[in-house]
Amino acid sequence: MVDVGAKPSTTRLARAEATVQVGEKLTQLISDNQVAKGDVLTVAQIAGIMGAKRTAELIPLCHNISLSSVKVQATLLKTEQSVRLEASVRCSGQTGVEMEALTAVSVAALTVYDMCKAVSHDICITNVRLLSKSGGKRDFQREESKNGIVTEVE
């Protein structure tokens, strides 16, 4: 692990997202809350929070961080036939929380897959990415232009 002992303790915030493409049939089942395993969006939110809290157990060499806030939002996008997941993680400490945010959306996405796989295996987890981070040596903000080109703002 990297020694972070000399770093200043600051408020760290990271946001990440993921998309789960589920198709027409699953979009309707999720919308009607008719998936056999239960409420997909709520369970995905809870799973994402649990994943963020256990990041250090899942990712080798990742620091165990005391988190002050974890928020996961799961939104069904009917026209895109997908579930959009976004996580926001905050702590006060000497190292960032981007791995916790990325783990949150990854676990939430895997939960959507698990809950829906009895209906279809044609489910695609895409776009797992960091949206922003702040509070450390370098801030990061992902910005997308109108033509779809991504630029990094530091």
mmCIF file of C-alpha atoms in Angstrom:
data_model
loop_
_atom_site.group_PDB
_atom_site.id
_atom_site.type_symbol
_atom_site.label_atom_id
_atom_site.label_comp_id
_atom_site.label_asym_id
_atom_site.label_seq_id
_atom_site.Cartn_x
_atom_site.Cartn_y
_atom_site.Cartn_z
ATOM 1 C CA MET A 1 0.000 0.000 0.000
ATOM 2 C CA VAL A 2 1.055 3.565 -0.589
ATOM 3 C CA ASP A 3 2.042 5.484 2.557
ATOM 4 C CA VAL A 4 -0.403 8.379 2.932
ATOM 5 C CA GLY A 5 0.761 9.384 6.414
ATOM 6 C CA ALA A 6 2.334 12.663 5.272
ATOM 7 C CA LYS A 7 -0.721 13.773 3.287
ATOM 8 C CA PRO A 8 -3.035 16.368 4.816
ATOM 9 C CA SER A 9 -6.460 15.234 5.972
ATOM 10 C CA THR A 10 -9.054 16.887 3.743
ATOM 11 C CA THR A 11 -12.662 16.317 2.723
ATOM 12 C CA ARG A 12 -12.594 13.974 -0.260
ATOM 13 C CA LEU A 13 -15.509 13.516 -2.667
ATOM 14 C CA ALA A 14 -15.804 11.214 -5.685
ATOM 15 C CA ARG A 15 -18.627 10.480 -8.114
ATOM 16 C CA ALA A 16 -18.867 7.536 -10.519
ATOM 17 C CA GLU A 17 -21.420 6.070 -12.891
ATOM 18 C CA ALA A 18 -22.307 2.865 -14.697
ATOM 19 C CA THR A 19 -24.993 1.863 -17.164
ATOM 20 C CA VAL A 20 -26.737 -1.503 -17.428
ATOM 21 C CA GLN A 21 -28.446 -2.106 -20.769
ATOM 22 C CA VAL A 22 -31.381 -4.428 -20.054
ATOM 23 C CA GLY A 23 -33.572 -4.423 -23.174
ATOM 24 C CA GLU A 24 -37.265 -3.864 -23.711
ATOM 25 C CA LYS A 25 -38.754 -6.754 -21.713
ATOM 26 C CA LEU A 26 -36.669 -6.138 -18.588
ATOM 27 C CA THR A 27 -37.258 -2.386 -18.805
ATOM 28 C CA GLN A 28 -40.987 -3.052 -18.582
ATOM 29 C CA LEU A 29 -40.609 -5.593 -15.758
ATOM 30 C CA ILE A 30 -38.383 -3.242 -13.732
ATOM 31 C CA SER A 31 -40.785 -0.352 -14.357
ATOM 32 C CA ASP A 32 -43.746 -2.438 -13.173
ATOM 33 C CA ASN A 33 -41.711 -3.863 -10.254
ATOM 34 C CA GLN A 34 -42.446 -7.365 -11.547
ATOM 35 C CA VAL A 35 -38.953 -8.905 -11.456
ATOM 36 C CA ALA A 36 -39.155 -12.146 -9.448
ATOM 37 C CA LYS A 37 -36.296 -11.245 -7.080
ATOM 38 C CA GLY A 38 -37.916 -7.939 -6.090
ATOM 39 C CA ASP A 39 -37.384 -4.197 -6.476
ATOM 40 C CA VAL A 40 -34.314 -4.037 -8.733
ATOM 41 C CA LEU A 41 -33.566 -0.343 -8.295
ATOM 42 C CA THR A 42 -33.795 -0.326 -4.493
ATOM 43 C CA VAL A 43 -31.772 -3.509 -4.055
ATOM 44 C CA ALA A 44 -29.111 -2.165 -6.448
ATOM 45 C CA GLN A 45 -28.856 1.024 -4.361
ATOM 46 C CA ILE A 46 -28.378 -0.947 -1.136
ATOM 47 C CA ALA A 47 -25.853 -3.279 -2.784
ATOM 48 C CA GLY A 48 -23.878 -0.314 -4.077
ATOM 49 C CA ILE A 49 -23.688 1.211 -0.600
ATOM 50 C CA MET A 50 -22.552 -2.123 0.840
ATOM 51 C CA GLY A 51 -19.944 -2.448 -1.925
ATOM 52 C CA ALA A 52 -18.483 0.985 -1.212
ATOM 53 C CA LYS A 53 -18.153 0.108 2.470
ATOM 54 C CA ARG A 54 -16.235 -3.097 1.621
ATOM 55 C CA THR A 55 -13.923 -1.752 -1.083
ATOM 56 C CA ALA A 56 -10.728 -2.358 0.916
ATOM 57 C CA GLU A 57 -11.701 -6.045 1.276
ATOM 58 C CA LEU A 58 -12.256 -6.412 -2.476
ATOM 59 C CA ILE A 59 -9.452 -4.356 -4.037
ATOM 60 C CA PRO A 60 -5.889 -5.344 -3.082
ATOM 61 C CA LEU A 61 -3.748 -2.511 -1.694
ATOM 62 C CA CYS A 62 -6.752 -0.209 -1.283
ATOM 63 C CA HIS A 63 -6.785 1.695 2.017
ATOM 64 C CA ASN A 64 -9.568 1.010 4.504
ATOM 65 C CA ILE A 65 -11.304 4.386 4.707
ATOM 66 C CA SER A 66 -13.848 5.645 7.201
ATOM 67 C CA LEU A 67 -16.606 6.921 4.909
ATOM 68 C CA SER A 68 -18.829 9.783 6.005
ATOM 69 C CA SER A 69 -21.386 9.471 3.190
ATOM 70 C CA VAL A 70 -22.303 7.020 0.440
ATOM 71 C CA LYS A 71 -25.198 7.754 -1.888
ATOM 72 C CA VAL A 72 -26.213 5.531 -4.788
ATOM 73 C CA GLN A 73 -28.924 6.469 -7.229
ATOM 74 C CA ALA A 74 -30.473 3.911 -9.590
ATOM 75 C CA THR A 75 -32.616 5.312 -12.378
ATOM 76 C CA LEU A 76 -34.527 3.371 -15.020
ATOM 77 C CA LEU A 77 -34.134 5.083 -18.406
ATOM 78 C CA LYS A 78 -37.085 3.679 -20.337
ATOM 79 C CA THR A 79 -36.247 5.147 -23.742
ATOM 80 C CA GLU A 80 -32.650 3.869 -23.520
ATOM 81 C CA GLN A 81 -33.821 0.542 -22.026
ATOM 82 C CA SER A 82 -31.168 0.799 -19.346
ATOM 83 C CA VAL A 83 -30.499 1.423 -15.681
ATOM 84 C CA ARG A 84 -28.193 4.327 -14.876
ATOM 85 C CA LEU A 85 -26.282 4.057 -11.620
ATOM 86 C CA GLU A 86 -24.500 6.967 -9.972
ATOM 87 C CA ALA A 87 -22.583 6.960 -6.703
ATOM 88 C CA SER A 88 -21.301 9.807 -4.591
ATOM 89 C CA VAL A 89 -18.849 9.003 -1.778
ATOM 90 C CA ARG A 90 -17.366 11.367 0.797
ATOM 91 C CA CYS A 91 -14.820 11.096 3.588
ATOM 92 C CA SER A 92 -12.410 13.199 5.580
ATOM 93 C CA GLY A 93 -9.005 11.654 5.266
ATOM 94 C CA GLN A 94 -5.620 11.382 3.622
ATOM 95 C CA THR A 95 -6.605 9.411 0.536
ATOM 96 C CA GLY A 96 -9.341 9.686 -2.059
ATOM 97 C CA VAL A 97 -12.579 7.755 -2.397
ATOM 98 C CA GLU A 98 -12.698 7.182 -6.144
ATOM 99 C CA MET A 99 -12.253 3.418 -5.723
ATOM 100 C CA GLU A 100 -15.209 3.364 -3.317
ATOM 101 C CA ALA A 101 -17.391 5.259 -5.810
ATOM 102 C CA LEU A 102 -16.343 2.953 -8.662
ATOM 103 C CA THR A 103 -16.928 -0.133 -6.517
ATOM 104 C CA ALA A 104 -20.368 1.158 -5.529
ATOM 105 C CA VAL A 105 -21.572 1.473 -9.135
ATOM 106 C CA SER A 106 -19.904 -1.799 -10.144
ATOM 107 C CA VAL A 107 -21.579 -3.793 -7.375
ATOM 108 C CA ALA A 108 -24.898 -2.055 -8.052
ATOM 109 C CA ALA A 109 -24.583 -2.956 -11.754
ATOM 110 C CA LEU A 110 -23.774 -6.586 -10.950
ATOM 111 C CA THR A 111 -26.809 -6.656 -8.677
ATOM 112 C CA VAL A 112 -29.054 -5.474 -11.519
ATOM 113 C CA TYR A 113 -27.599 -8.275 -13.658
ATOM 114 C CA ASP A 114 -28.128 -10.877 -10.925
ATOM 115 C CA MET A 115 -31.707 -9.853 -10.298
ATOM 116 C CA CYS A 116 -32.582 -9.858 -14.016
ATOM 117 C CA LYS A 117 -30.644 -12.831 -15.398
ATOM 118 C CA ALA A 118 -33.571 -15.253 -14.985
ATOM 119 C CA VAL A 119 -35.409 -13.257 -17.670
ATOM 120 C CA SER A 120 -32.486 -12.633 -20.033
ATOM 121 C CA HIS A 121 -28.731 -12.960 -20.206
ATOM 122 C CA ASP A 122 -28.608 -10.302 -22.916
ATOM 123 C CA ILE A 123 -27.655 -7.659 -20.350
ATOM 124 C CA CYS A 124 -24.642 -5.428 -20.835
ATOM 125 C CA ILE A 125 -22.810 -3.491 -18.106
ATOM 126 C CA THR A 126 -21.142 -0.466 -19.695
ATOM 127 C CA ASN A 127 -19.580 2.890 -19.003
ATOM 128 C CA VAL A 128 -18.189 2.234 -15.534
ATOM 129 C CA ARG A 129 -16.246 5.444 -15.004
ATOM 130 C CA LEU A 130 -15.198 8.166 -12.632
ATOM 131 C CA LEU A 131 -17.153 11.388 -13.103
ATOM 132 C CA SER A 132 -15.307 13.598 -10.636
ATOM 133 C CA LYS A 133 -13.058 13.694 -7.604
ATOM 134 C CA SER A 134 -12.030 16.529 -5.337
ATOM 135 C CA GLY A 135 -10.143 17.241 -2.149
ATOM 136 C CA GLY A 136 -6.804 15.728 -3.031
ATOM 137 C CA LYS A 137 -3.661 16.883 -4.792
ATOM 138 C CA ARG A 138 -5.481 16.955 -8.167
ATOM 139 C CA ASP A 139 -9.181 17.484 -8.746
ATOM 140 C CA PHE A 140 -10.839 15.799 -11.738
ATOM 141 C CA GLN A 141 -14.050 16.616 -13.576
ATOM 142 C CA ARG A 142 -15.198 14.677 -16.636
ATOM 143 C CA GLU A 143 -16.895 16.859 -19.199
ATOM 144 C CA GLU A 144 -18.550 15.728 -22.409
ATOM 145 C CA SER A 145 -18.936 18.123 -25.279
ATOM 146 C CA LYS A 146 -21.914 18.166 -27.622
ATOM 147 C CA ASN A 147 -20.033 16.001 -30.139
ATOM 148 C CA GLY A 148 -19.432 13.279 -27.526
ATOM 149 C CA ILE A 149 -15.718 13.920 -27.052
ATOM 150 C CA VAL A 150 -14.653 13.569 -23.432
ATOM 151 C CA THR A 151 -12.186 16.010 -21.977
ATOM 152 C CA GLU A 152 -10.496 15.903 -18.614
ATOM 153 C CA VAL A 153 -10.562 19.089 -16.558
ATOM 154 C CA GLU A 154 -8.049 19.268 -13.726
#
